[in-house]
Structures are given as structure tokens and as C-alpha cells.
Short mmCIF file of C-alpha atoms and ligand atoms in Angstrom, two decimals:
data_model
loop_
_atom_site.label_atom_id
_atom_site.label_comp_id
_atom_site.label_asym_id
_atom_site.label_seq_id
_atom_site.Cartn_x
_atom_site.Cartn_y
_atom_site.Cartn_z
CA MET A 1 -14.01 -15.42 -138.89
CA GLY A 2 -14.36 -16.41 -135.23
CA ILE A 3 -12.09 -14.73 -132.71
CA GLY A 4 -10.37 -18.04 -132.20
CA LEU A 5 -8.98 -17.96 -135.70
CA LYS A 6 -7.75 -14.41 -135.78
CA SER A 7 -4.12 -13.43 -135.67
CA ALA A 8 -2.72 -11.75 -132.56
CA LEU A 9 -2.39 -8.47 -134.44
CA ASP A 10 -6.04 -8.62 -135.56
CA ILE A 11 -7.19 -9.43 -132.03
CA ASN A 12 -5.30 -6.45 -130.69
CA GLU A 13 -6.73 -4.18 -133.39
CA SER A 14 -10.30 -5.37 -132.81
CA PHE A 15 -9.84 -4.80 -129.10
CA ILE A 16 -8.54 -1.26 -129.60
CA LYS A 17 -11.47 -0.44 -131.90
CA GLY A 18 -13.87 -1.78 -129.30
CA GLU A 19 -15.20 -4.52 -131.57
CA VAL A 20 -14.38 -7.16 -129.00
CA SER A 21 -13.62 -7.18 -125.28
CA ALA A 22 -10.52 -8.81 -123.81
CA GLU A 23 -12.80 -10.93 -121.64
CA GLU A 24 -14.60 -12.31 -124.69
CA VAL A 25 -11.30 -13.13 -126.37
CA VAL A 26 -9.93 -14.94 -123.33
CA LYS A 27 -13.14 -16.90 -122.84
CA VAL A 28 -13.17 -18.07 -126.45
CA TYR A 29 -9.63 -19.40 -126.20
CA ILE A 30 -10.08 -20.99 -122.79
CA LYS A 31 -13.16 -22.78 -124.12
CA ARG A 32 -11.18 -23.94 -127.14
CA ILE A 33 -8.42 -25.30 -124.92
CA TYR A 34 -10.87 -27.16 -122.68
CA GLU A 35 -12.81 -28.61 -125.61
CA GLU A 36 -10.15 -29.16 -128.25
CA ASP A 37 -6.86 -29.95 -126.57
CA LYS A 38 -6.67 -33.63 -127.38
CA TYR A 39 -3.01 -33.14 -128.21
CA GLY A 40 -1.59 -32.83 -124.71
CA ALA A 41 -0.46 -29.33 -125.67
CA PHE A 42 -1.25 -27.67 -122.34
CA LEU A 43 -0.06 -28.70 -118.90
CA TYR A 44 -1.80 -25.88 -117.09
CA VAL A 45 -4.45 -23.27 -117.84
CA ASP A 46 -5.00 -20.29 -115.57
CA GLU A 47 -8.59 -19.35 -116.32
CA LYS A 48 -9.12 -17.18 -113.26
CA LYS A 49 -6.05 -15.03 -113.64
CA ALA A 50 -6.49 -14.66 -117.39
CA ILE A 51 -10.09 -13.51 -117.02
CA SER A 52 -9.34 -11.07 -114.22
CA LYS A 53 -6.47 -9.58 -116.25
CA ALA A 54 -8.83 -9.30 -119.23
CA LYS A 55 -11.44 -7.50 -117.13
CA LEU A 56 -8.84 -5.00 -115.93
CA LEU A 57 -7.89 -4.35 -119.54
CA ASP A 58 -11.49 -3.80 -120.55
CA GLU A 59 -11.85 -1.24 -117.78
CA LYS A 60 -8.61 0.44 -118.80
CA ARG A 61 -9.90 0.81 -122.33
CA LYS A 62 -13.26 2.10 -121.13
CA ARG A 63 -11.47 4.80 -119.18
CA GLY A 64 -9.82 5.81 -122.43
CA GLU A 65 -6.33 4.88 -121.24
CA LYS A 66 -3.71 3.71 -123.70
CA THR A 67 -3.25 -0.06 -123.72
CA GLY A 68 -0.08 -2.02 -124.55
CA ARG A 69 0.81 -3.46 -127.94
CA LEU A 70 -0.15 -6.98 -126.86
CA ALA A 71 -3.42 -5.93 -125.24
CA ALA A 72 -6.04 -8.70 -125.22
CA VAL A 73 -3.72 -11.23 -126.88
CA PRO A 74 -3.70 -14.61 -125.11
CA ILE A 75 -0.20 -16.09 -124.94
CA ALA A 76 0.85 -19.59 -123.90
CA VAL A 77 4.23 -20.15 -122.26
CA LYS A 78 6.47 -23.20 -122.47
CA ASP A 79 6.75 -24.77 -119.06
CA ASN A 80 10.44 -24.01 -118.61
CA ILE A 81 9.84 -20.25 -118.46
CA ALA A 82 8.93 -18.74 -115.10
CA VAL A 83 5.51 -17.15 -114.66
CA LYS A 84 4.81 -15.91 -111.13
CA ASP A 85 2.40 -18.13 -109.18
CA MET A 86 2.08 -20.69 -111.96
CA PRO A 87 3.59 -24.17 -112.01
CA MET A 88 6.91 -24.58 -113.80
CA THR A 89 7.57 -28.28 -114.29
CA CYS A 90 9.98 -28.18 -117.25
CA GLY A 91 8.13 -31.34 -118.31
CA SER A 92 9.83 -33.19 -115.45
CA LYS A 93 8.61 -35.18 -112.47
CA ILE A 94 11.30 -33.61 -110.34
CA LEU A 95 9.52 -30.22 -110.59
CA LYS A 96 5.98 -31.58 -110.60
CA ASP A 97 4.84 -29.45 -107.67
CA TYR A 98 7.07 -26.46 -108.19
CA ILE A 99 5.39 -23.05 -108.41
CA SER A 100 7.46 -20.15 -109.66
CA PRO A 101 7.79 -17.27 -107.19
CA TYR A 102 8.74 -14.76 -109.89
CA ASP A 103 8.32 -13.72 -113.52
CA ALA A 104 10.94 -14.25 -116.19
CA SER A 105 12.02 -10.95 -117.76
CA ILE A 106 10.20 -11.79 -120.99
CA ILE A 107 7.00 -12.40 -119.00
CA GLU A 108 7.40 -9.06 -117.22
CA LYS A 109 7.65 -7.37 -120.60
CA ILE A 110 4.62 -9.23 -121.97
CA LYS A 111 2.61 -8.21 -118.93
CA MET A 112 3.75 -4.61 -119.29
CA GLU A 113 2.46 -4.68 -122.87
CA ASP A 114 -0.87 -6.06 -121.60
CA GLY A 115 -0.50 -9.54 -123.09
CA ILE A 116 -2.54 -12.20 -121.25
CA ILE A 117 -0.67 -15.30 -120.08
CA ILE A 118 -3.17 -18.08 -120.47
CA GLY A 119 -1.21 -21.13 -119.33
CA LYS A 120 1.83 -23.38 -119.66
CA THR A 121 2.60 -25.75 -122.51
CA ASN A 122 3.89 -29.29 -122.49
CA MET A 123 7.46 -30.09 -123.51
CA ASP A 124 10.20 -32.68 -123.65
CA GLU A 125 11.77 -32.91 -120.22
CA PHE A 126 14.15 -30.00 -119.60
CA ALA A 127 13.92 -29.19 -123.33
CA MET A 128 15.88 -32.29 -124.29
CA GLY A 129 14.22 -34.03 -127.21
CA SER A 130 12.88 -33.60 -130.71
CA SER A 131 9.60 -35.48 -130.59
CA GLY A 132 7.37 -34.39 -127.71
CA GLU A 133 7.61 -37.95 -126.38
CA TYR A 134 9.97 -37.15 -123.52
CA SER A 135 7.48 -35.19 -121.43
CA ALA A 136 7.16 -36.86 -118.03
CA PHE A 137 3.40 -36.16 -118.09
CA GLU A 138 1.86 -36.83 -121.47
CA ILE A 139 3.06 -37.51 -125.01
CA ILE A 140 2.27 -34.55 -127.26
CA LYS A 141 0.47 -35.14 -130.57
CA ASN A 142 0.61 -33.29 -133.86
CA PRO A 143 -2.72 -31.54 -134.58
CA ARG A 144 -2.21 -32.08 -138.34
CA ASN A 145 -2.19 -35.83 -137.75
CA MET A 146 -2.54 -37.29 -134.28
CA GLU A 147 -0.39 -40.30 -135.12
CA LYS A 148 2.56 -38.05 -135.81
CA SER A 149 5.04 -36.29 -133.60
CA PRO A 150 4.63 -32.53 -133.16
CA GLY A 151 8.42 -32.25 -132.86
CA GLY A 152 10.20 -30.98 -129.81
CA SER A 153 11.10 -29.84 -127.42
CA SER A 154 8.57 -26.97 -127.71
CA GLY A 155 6.01 -29.42 -129.13
CA GLY A 156 3.26 -28.20 -126.80
CA SER A 157 3.63 -24.59 -127.94
CA ALA A 158 3.69 -25.56 -131.62
CA ALA A 159 0.67 -27.88 -131.25
CA ALA A 160 -1.25 -25.21 -129.31
CA VAL A 161 -0.75 -22.61 -132.03
CA ALA A 162 -1.36 -25.04 -134.90
CA ALA A 163 -4.67 -26.13 -133.34
CA ASP A 164 -5.74 -22.48 -132.76
CA LEU A 165 -5.80 -22.99 -129.02
CA VAL A 166 -3.83 -19.77 -128.70
CA PRO A 167 -2.60 -17.24 -131.28
CA LEU A 168 0.92 -16.91 -129.83
CA ALA A 169 3.20 -19.03 -127.70
CA LEU A 170 6.68 -18.87 -126.24
CA GLY A 171 9.11 -21.72 -126.70
CA THR A 172 12.81 -22.17 -126.15
CA ASP A 173 15.37 -23.11 -128.77
CA THR A 174 18.78 -24.48 -127.86
CA GLY A 175 19.42 -26.60 -130.93
CA GLY A 176 16.16 -26.28 -132.86
CA SER A 177 13.38 -26.69 -130.32
CA VAL A 178 11.26 -23.82 -131.63
CA ARG A 179 12.00 -24.14 -135.34
CA GLN A 180 11.66 -27.93 -135.70
CA PRO A 181 8.29 -28.36 -133.94
CA SER A 182 6.97 -25.30 -135.78
CA ALA A 183 8.01 -26.91 -139.07
CA PHE A 184 6.36 -30.22 -138.09
CA CYS A 185 3.11 -28.49 -137.08
CA GLY A 186 2.93 -25.98 -139.95
CA VAL A 187 3.35 -22.78 -137.96
CA VAL A 188 5.95 -20.01 -137.78
CA GLY A 189 8.84 -20.55 -135.34
CA PHE A 190 11.32 -17.77 -134.66
CA LYS A 191 14.54 -18.16 -132.70
CA PRO A 192 16.31 -14.84 -132.08
CA GLY A 193 20.07 -14.47 -132.15
CA TYR A 194 21.78 -15.40 -128.89
CA GLY A 195 21.10 -12.71 -126.31
CA GLN A 196 18.49 -10.78 -128.30
CA ILE A 197 15.80 -11.82 -125.82
CA SER A 198 16.62 -12.07 -122.12
CA ARG A 199 17.02 -15.58 -120.70
CA TYR A 200 16.38 -14.47 -117.12
CA GLY A 201 13.74 -16.80 -115.70
CA LEU A 202 14.29 -19.58 -118.21
CA ALA A 203 15.38 -22.91 -116.68
CA GLY A 204 18.82 -23.33 -118.21
CA PHE A 205 19.61 -26.34 -120.35
CA SER A 206 22.71 -25.17 -122.20
CA SER A 207 23.23 -21.57 -121.17
CA SER A 208 25.56 -20.62 -124.02
CA LEU A 209 23.05 -21.83 -126.62
CA ASP A 210 19.62 -21.30 -125.01
CA THR A 211 17.28 -18.73 -126.54
CA VAL A 212 13.63 -17.91 -125.90
CA GLY A 213 11.70 -18.17 -129.15
CA ILE A 214 8.28 -17.37 -130.54
CA VAL A 215 5.65 -19.62 -132.14
CA SER A 216 2.87 -17.99 -134.13
CA LYS A 217 0.39 -18.65 -136.89
CA LYS A 218 1.60 -15.66 -138.87
CA ILE A 219 4.86 -13.83 -139.41
CA GLN A 220 3.30 -10.50 -138.39
CA ASP A 221 2.52 -11.94 -134.94
CA ALA A 222 6.08 -13.13 -134.38
CA VAL A 223 7.21 -9.58 -135.16
CA LEU A 224 4.58 -8.11 -132.84
CA LEU A 225 5.81 -10.20 -129.93
CA TYR A 226 9.52 -9.86 -130.73
CA ASN A 227 9.24 -6.07 -130.90
CA SER A 228 7.63 -6.11 -127.45
CA VAL A 229 10.30 -8.17 -125.69
CA TYR A 230 13.72 -7.86 -127.38
CA GLY A 231 16.82 -6.20 -126.06
CA LYS A 232 19.23 -5.74 -123.20
CA ASP A 233 18.10 -6.83 -119.75
CA LEU A 234 20.16 -5.97 -116.68
CA LYS A 235 19.21 -9.32 -115.12
CA ASP A 236 20.87 -11.26 -117.96
CA ASP A 237 24.50 -10.33 -118.62
CA THR A 238 24.51 -12.19 -121.90
CA SER A 239 21.60 -10.19 -123.31
CA VAL A 240 22.54 -7.65 -125.95
CA GLU A 241 21.39 -4.30 -127.25
CA SER A 242 19.57 -5.38 -130.35
CA ARG A 243 17.24 -3.72 -132.76
CA SER A 244 13.56 -4.06 -133.40
CA VAL A 245 12.01 -5.04 -136.69
CA SER A 246 10.88 -1.97 -138.70
CA GLU A 247 7.42 -0.93 -137.62
CA ASN A 248 6.24 -0.73 -141.22
CA PHE A 249 7.76 -4.04 -142.25
CA LEU A 250 4.38 -5.24 -143.53
CA ASN A 251 4.48 -2.56 -146.21
CA MET A 252 8.13 -2.88 -147.13
CA LYS A 253 9.06 -4.41 -150.47
CA ILE A 254 11.79 -6.93 -151.00
CA ASN A 255 14.13 -5.48 -153.52
CA GLY A 256 16.89 -7.80 -154.50
CA GLY A 257 19.46 -9.32 -152.21
CA ARG A 258 21.48 -12.49 -152.33
CA ILE A 259 20.98 -15.64 -150.32
CA PHE A 260 22.90 -18.88 -150.20
CA TYR A 261 22.16 -22.46 -149.30
CA ILE A 262 24.71 -24.96 -148.06
CA ARG A 263 25.17 -28.06 -150.20
CA GLU A 264 25.91 -30.32 -147.22
CA MET A 265 22.59 -29.41 -145.63
CA LEU A 266 20.68 -30.61 -148.66
CA GLN A 267 22.58 -33.89 -148.78
CA VAL A 268 20.77 -35.14 -145.67
CA CYS A 269 17.26 -34.32 -146.96
CA ASN A 270 14.94 -36.75 -148.67
CA GLU A 271 13.76 -36.30 -152.26
CA ASP A 272 10.31 -34.87 -151.52
CA VAL A 273 11.83 -32.30 -149.22
CA LEU A 274 14.37 -31.31 -151.87
CA LYS A 275 11.68 -30.99 -154.52
CA LEU A 276 9.64 -28.65 -152.37
CA PHE A 277 12.73 -26.72 -151.33
CA PHE A 278 13.75 -26.10 -154.95
CA LYS A 279 10.21 -25.02 -155.78
CA ASN A 280 10.53 -22.44 -153.02
CA LEU A 281 13.87 -21.32 -154.43
CA GLU A 282 12.12 -20.57 -157.73
CA LEU A 283 9.65 -18.42 -155.86
CA ILE A 284 12.46 -16.65 -154.03
CA ARG A 285 14.26 -15.95 -157.31
CA SER A 286 11.05 -14.42 -158.65
CA PHE A 287 11.42 -11.70 -155.97
CA GLY A 288 14.66 -10.64 -157.65
CA ILE A 289 16.82 -12.41 -155.07
CA GLU A 290 19.96 -14.11 -156.29
CA VAL A 291 20.42 -17.64 -154.91
CA LYS A 292 23.79 -19.37 -154.80
CA GLU A 293 25.17 -22.64 -153.49
CA VAL A 294 28.10 -22.80 -151.09
CA SER A 295 29.91 -25.73 -149.51
CA LEU A 296 30.72 -25.98 -145.80
CA PRO A 297 32.09 -29.48 -145.06
CA LEU A 298 32.68 -28.40 -141.46
CA LEU A 299 28.95 -28.80 -140.88
CA GLN A 300 29.30 -32.56 -140.52
CA TYR A 301 30.79 -31.92 -137.08
CA SER A 302 28.05 -29.63 -135.86
CA LEU A 303 25.81 -32.31 -134.35
CA PRO A 304 28.53 -34.00 -132.25
CA ALA A 305 29.82 -30.58 -131.23
CA TYR A 306 26.31 -29.52 -130.22
CA LEU A 307 25.73 -32.67 -128.21
CA ALA A 308 29.03 -32.27 -126.41
CA VAL A 309 28.62 -28.58 -125.57
CA SER A 310 24.96 -28.82 -124.62
CA SER A 311 25.36 -31.97 -122.53
CA ALA A 312 28.36 -30.56 -120.67
CA GLU A 313 26.42 -27.43 -119.79
CA ALA A 314 23.29 -29.44 -118.96
CA SER A 315 25.17 -31.61 -116.50
CA SER A 316 26.21 -28.48 -114.66
CA ASN A 317 22.88 -26.63 -114.95
CA LEU A 318 20.81 -29.59 -113.78
CA ALA A 319 22.97 -30.21 -110.71
CA ARG A 320 20.66 -27.78 -108.88
CA TYR A 321 17.81 -30.32 -108.94
CA ASP A 322 19.17 -32.20 -105.99
CA GLY A 323 16.13 -32.83 -103.82
CA ILE A 324 17.17 -30.08 -101.45
CA ARG A 325 16.70 -26.76 -103.19
CA TYR A 326 13.95 -27.42 -105.71
CA GLY A 327 11.02 -29.73 -106.25
CA MET A 328 10.85 -33.44 -105.47
CA SER A 329 12.71 -34.59 -102.41
CA ILE A 330 12.87 -38.23 -101.35
CA ARG A 331 14.02 -38.38 -97.77
CA SER A 332 13.56 -42.02 -96.80
CA ASP A 333 17.21 -42.04 -95.74
CA SER A 334 18.42 -39.06 -93.85
CA ASP A 335 21.94 -38.76 -95.20
CA LEU A 336 22.41 -36.05 -97.77
CA TYR A 337 23.94 -38.24 -100.44
CA SER A 338 20.95 -40.63 -100.40
CA ILE A 339 18.55 -37.70 -100.72
CA TYR A 340 20.42 -36.48 -103.81
CA LYS A 341 20.63 -39.92 -105.30
CA LYS A 342 17.04 -41.01 -104.73
CA SER A 343 15.43 -37.72 -105.68
CA ARG A 344 17.39 -37.54 -108.92
CA SER A 345 16.96 -41.24 -109.76
CA VAL A 346 13.20 -41.04 -109.42
CA GLY A 347 12.67 -37.45 -110.51
CA LEU A 348 14.64 -37.34 -113.76
CA GLY A 349 13.86 -39.21 -116.98
CA LYS A 350 16.09 -41.41 -119.09
CA GLU A 351 17.08 -38.90 -121.77
CA VAL A 352 17.99 -36.29 -119.19
CA LYS A 353 20.10 -38.77 -117.25
CA LYS A 354 21.87 -39.82 -120.42
CA ARG A 355 22.89 -36.25 -121.14
CA ILE A 356 23.99 -35.61 -117.55
CA ILE A 357 26.20 -38.69 -117.67
CA LEU A 358 27.66 -37.70 -121.04
CA GLY A 359 28.19 -34.13 -119.90
CA SER A 360 29.82 -35.15 -116.62
CA TYR A 361 32.19 -37.41 -118.51
CA LEU A 362 33.15 -34.57 -120.86
CA LEU A 363 33.89 -32.17 -118.03
CA TRP A 364 35.52 -34.56 -115.63
CA ASP A 365 37.44 -37.26 -117.52
CA LYS A 366 40.81 -36.42 -119.10
CA GLU A 367 39.86 -37.90 -122.48
CA GLY A 368 36.38 -36.41 -122.16
CA LYS A 369 37.83 -32.94 -121.67
CA LYS A 370 39.78 -33.27 -124.90
CA LEU A 371 36.55 -34.04 -126.76
CA TYR A 372 34.80 -31.14 -125.10
CA GLU A 373 37.57 -28.76 -126.11
CA ARG A 374 37.41 -29.99 -129.67
CA ALA A 375 33.68 -29.36 -129.66
CA LEU A 376 34.27 -25.79 -128.50
CA LYS A 377 36.73 -25.32 -131.35
CA VAL A 378 34.21 -26.64 -133.90
CA ARG A 379 31.65 -24.22 -132.50
CA GLU A 380 34.03 -21.29 -132.95
CA ASP A 381 34.84 -22.35 -136.53
CA ILE A 382 31.15 -22.69 -137.41
CA LYS A 383 30.43 -19.32 -135.87
CA GLU A 384 33.16 -17.70 -137.91
CA ALA A 385 32.03 -19.38 -141.13
CA PHE A 386 28.44 -18.23 -140.62
CA TYR A 387 29.45 -14.69 -139.72
CA THR A 388 31.57 -14.37 -142.86
CA LEU A 389 28.89 -15.83 -145.11
CA LEU A 390 26.14 -13.72 -143.55
CA LYS A 391 28.22 -10.59 -143.95
CA GLU A 392 28.63 -11.22 -147.66
CA ASN A 393 24.98 -12.22 -148.24
CA SER A 394 21.54 -11.10 -147.14
CA GLY A 395 20.76 -14.48 -145.65
CA MET A 396 20.85 -18.25 -145.77
CA ILE A 397 18.10 -20.69 -146.57
CA SER A 398 17.53 -24.42 -146.01
CA PRO A 399 14.73 -26.85 -145.32
CA CYS A 400 14.15 -26.70 -141.57
CA THR A 401 13.99 -30.47 -141.26
CA SER A 402 15.29 -33.27 -143.47
CA ASP A 403 11.83 -34.91 -143.51
CA ILE A 404 8.24 -34.21 -142.48
CA ALA A 405 6.96 -35.22 -139.03
CA PHE A 406 7.69 -38.83 -138.15
CA GLY A 407 5.27 -41.23 -136.46
CA LEU A 408 4.88 -41.23 -132.69
CA LYS A 409 6.32 -44.20 -130.86
CA GLU A 410 8.21 -45.29 -133.98
CA LYS A 411 11.18 -47.28 -132.85
CA ARG A 412 14.15 -45.02 -133.30
CA GLN A 413 17.79 -45.25 -132.38
CA ALA A 414 19.04 -42.38 -130.22
CA LEU A 415 21.24 -41.21 -133.06
CA GLU A 416 18.32 -41.09 -135.48
CA MET A 417 16.53 -38.84 -133.03
CA TYR A 418 19.56 -36.56 -132.70
CA ASN A 419 19.81 -36.47 -136.49
CA MET A 420 16.44 -34.71 -136.62
CA ASP A 421 18.30 -31.58 -135.56
CA ARG A 422 21.01 -31.60 -138.21
CA LEU A 423 19.65 -28.57 -140.03
CA THR A 424 18.86 -26.42 -137.01
CA VAL A 425 21.85 -27.14 -134.75
CA PRO A 426 24.53 -25.33 -136.85
CA VAL A 427 22.49 -22.13 -136.60
CA SER A 428 22.34 -22.45 -132.81
CA LEU A 429 26.10 -22.99 -132.62
CA ALA A 430 26.58 -19.86 -134.72
CA GLY A 431 24.23 -17.96 -132.40
CA VAL A 432 22.46 -16.21 -135.26
CA PRO A 433 18.69 -15.67 -135.67
CA GLY A 434 16.58 -18.11 -137.63
CA ILE A 435 12.97 -18.66 -138.52
CA SER A 436 10.97 -21.59 -139.86
CA VAL A 437 8.11 -20.65 -142.18
CA PRO A 438 5.57 -23.14 -143.59
CA CYS A 439 6.59 -23.66 -147.23
CA GLY A 440 4.29 -26.39 -148.54
CA THR A 441 3.01 -29.84 -147.73
CA ILE A 442 4.14 -33.38 -148.46
CA ASN A 443 1.41 -36.02 -148.19
CA GLY A 444 -0.74 -33.57 -146.27
CA MET A 445 1.96 -32.77 -143.72
CA PRO A 446 3.74 -29.43 -143.53
CA LEU A 447 7.36 -28.64 -144.26
CA GLY A 448 9.15 -25.54 -142.99
CA ILE A 449 11.77 -23.47 -144.74
CA GLN A 450 14.49 -22.05 -142.53
CA ILE A 451 15.69 -18.50 -143.14
CA ILE A 452 18.83 -17.31 -141.37
CA THR A 453 20.26 -13.80 -141.34
CA ALA A 454 22.70 -11.68 -139.40
CA GLU A 455 21.07 -9.81 -136.51
CA LYS A 456 21.10 -6.55 -138.42
CA ASN A 457 19.14 -8.15 -141.26
CA LEU A 458 16.06 -9.18 -139.30
CA ASP A 459 13.91 -7.00 -141.56
CA PHE A 460 15.02 -9.06 -144.54
CA MET A 461 14.30 -12.32 -142.71
CA PHE A 462 10.77 -11.35 -141.83
CA ARG A 463 10.08 -9.75 -145.22
CA LEU A 464 11.18 -12.86 -147.08
CA GLY A 465 9.18 -15.02 -144.67
CA LEU A 466 6.15 -12.87 -145.32
CA GLU A 467 6.46 -13.28 -149.10
CA ILE A 468 6.67 -17.05 -148.69
CA GLU A 469 3.68 -16.98 -146.35
CA LYS A 470 1.67 -14.97 -148.92
CA ASN A 471 2.56 -17.13 -151.89
CA VAL A 472 2.60 -20.69 -150.61
CA VAL A 473 -0.63 -22.65 -150.21
CA MET A 474 -0.66 -25.32 -147.51
CA TYR A 475 -2.81 -28.36 -148.38
CA TYR A 476 -3.86 -30.27 -145.29
CA GLU A 477 -5.79 -33.50 -145.53
N1 LIG B 1 16.27 -31.55 -129.99
C1 LIG B 1 17.49 -30.96 -129.53
C2 LIG B 1 17.98 -31.67 -128.30
O1 LIG B 1 17.39 -32.61 -127.93
C3 LIG B 1 17.32 -29.50 -129.30
C4 LIG B 1 16.67 -29.17 -128.02
C5 LIG B 1 16.43 -27.73 -127.83
O2 LIG B 1 16.60 -26.92 -128.73
N2 LIG B 1 16.03 -27.39 -126.63
O3 LIG B 1 18.93 -31.30 -127.70
#
């Protein structure tokens, strides 16, 4: 097996044993990116820095010093997470020339564990989108089939991992942006519970929903990265003391448990998806896990509630891109208002503007405010329902998406696009952790199964994911 196809954990182990140098690893991946990235997955590759970091690591090992748990592992970072001295465009023209002066907390932790940041991945502008088509720079393609969407908004990270351009990548998930593209590209996508990973250094979209997530080829690699970066961070007040996944989780056995699925979630899925989902349920039952159906009619309001909450927060968060403080500034007229107006008109894309307008209406207009408050109430109710259900059960399960990846540039109504997130959005509103694991293929394209647990049950989530990973064969054409 070439280095380029090894898991992050295997790379780290080979490095520790001295079978491979960090420099060799980095060079293999950089070469792969240069030669194979026909998907528009990367926006930026930092060859020089990655190689010099790798050389330092090789010297450290030669001196017999202990290296970090991510040593020699190349990691790609979604372009809305700050990496010092690298561009951070958020997939937007308005930040085209912006270079981050600091590291996000998660990047600091990765660097402390000797992970090697290899570059920045493409994304839907400001993480708004589900298709990878809303990047201001280049449409992202699905490596399983170039005519298809890789999903979004972390489509670049999912495509990069699926095409073996990197073994691990960071994404962000506000309403499904790590899980959905991972499902579309046939890789693992983990979104932690709200606050489990620090958001410091992430360009905010909807601060009360945003999470930094992990895309990997294998479950064990998601655990490796999560265990290196989780927990309370003094720079992010909303981060929480959380727990790691058991170190020996790979050797743990699943013994029993009870999971539920929600009837209303299945009602929006197509027949092929349902068939594959029920086949997976059979497998899950064979592990001695009891599976039951519950009904939660409230879920029908989750998408409008998500759109209201996230757009309201986006309109406020994105007000900082005003042509004065960050990025693009059009100063053909000297009065301040014209600078704001022109810079934002030219710098921001259509989808982003739509959400800013919607969000401003919800926060400013009297009728809008009423809608916004109702959305907040729906969010609280969904949260409560999930907490109760997850207290009584080991976890929840659903298809991650109602269909497999759709075609790029297919004419779609805005609502159809938003509907892509119906199965991931409720989990974001509830703020609980979720993972998408490849669970089979339909016409040669992957489907993901979504496993949700309470924070304290992360071991169960990853164990169950691992069993599915071991038992399901993915047939790609
Ligand atoms: N696709 C969803 C949206 O457009 C979710 C985005 C996200 O999770 N960042 O809002």
C-alpha cells in the first residue's frame, strides 16, 4: 500500500517506527494534490511550510524526542478556519487577498501534536450551501463521479479525503456541512456536540450552531484527531469541558444498547435510500442492539427554524466584512457608506446576500422578529426532545441524506437545495454530536448513515460506526 493510501493512524505509526520519514509523507501527498486535484478541492497548498515542518519532525525523531500524536500526518483545513500566514478566503471574493495573522485554537492544538497543515480547502461561500457550487473561485466536483456534487459546504475537505489527497481534513458544520458532503463523497464526517471543539479562529456563520468538524477516510482517524483537539478553550466562552473517546475504543466490543430512528425523517427519503437504510438496521440488530421507531412531528419545523436562526446570526456576523476592516475595499467614492455598499455588493455572492437580507428582516422588522422568536422556540423544543430521547436510548440513527449526490449545475429551486439538509439540521439545532459513516452504494454512489448520541456516549457512536465500517462493502463504479 502506498503512503498516499494509508490512514492517518498508520502514517503516524510508520513514522514512529522509523519506516517512513515525515518529509517523504508530505512529499507524496503534495505530489498527489498537484497531479490529481481535478476536483477543485484545494484553494491553497503550502508546500514550503509543510516540508520544513516535516524536516523538523524528522530531526526531532532522530534525536529520540517524543513526537505528538498527529506526528507526520498531513491535514487539510477548510478555508474558513484561521491558519497563521495562510490565506483565509472563506470561499468569498471579499476575502480573496486576506491572510490570517493568527492560528485558530484547533490549529494551535494540531501543531502542538505535530500534525502538518498542508493547505486550505475550497468551500461554499461563508459555509452557506449544500453543493460546492457556491464557491466564488471554482465549483467543487465529487471524486466518485465528476458530474456530481460533492455536497457542501465542506465539499473541498470531503473531496480531498475521498480522492486520497490528504488523510484528514477539517470542515465546519452549522447545519450539516461536514456530514452531508462526507456522505456524498463516501467518507467519514464527524460533527462534535456544540462547544466540544473550540470555535476560536473560525469565521462565524451562525455562532450558536457552528461547530468545527472532522473528515476522514476511517473512523479511527476521526477519533485520533478529535482526541487531540477537544475540550474547553479559554478563548471560546462557549466551549465546554468534554471527554475524549476511550483510548482503546478500537478493541472495545459493542454489547447491546438501544437506538431509535424517527419516522418523519424516513418519510422524506427515496426508496433506494430506505432499502439500504433498513439493510443497515438488520446489521445493527445483529450486534445485539435493539432498534425502535419513534415519531417526532415537530421535526417538520426544523428546516425553517434553522434558516431563520442561522440567517439572523449570519446577517450580524457578516456585517464585519464592510470594506474597511477586512479584505476587499472599493473606494471609488470616498464617503463611508459608498465604500460599504460597493465593497459588499461586489465582494459577496448571491446566496450570502440572500441570507443577509433574510436575517436582517428577521432581526429588524416587527413581523420578522415574531418569526425569529418562533424559530428560537422551535429550536428549544427540538433540543429538549432530543435530550430526552438520547437520555433514554444509546443513540439515534438515520440516513444522512434523503438521496445520493445530485448532479452539478442541475437546475434547482432554492427550497430544493435547502431540503438537502433536512436530516442533518435537526441535530445541529439540538447541538448534539453526529457522524456520517459510509453505509453502502446506490448506482455506484455512496450513501452515509448518520449516528447521533449524547455527548457522554461518544464511545458508542464511534464503536457502532466502526462496526458498520468493518461490515459494509462500498461498490464504486
Ligand atoms: N447547507 C446548509 C446551509 O446552507 C448548512 C451549512 C453549514 O452547515 N455550514 O446553511
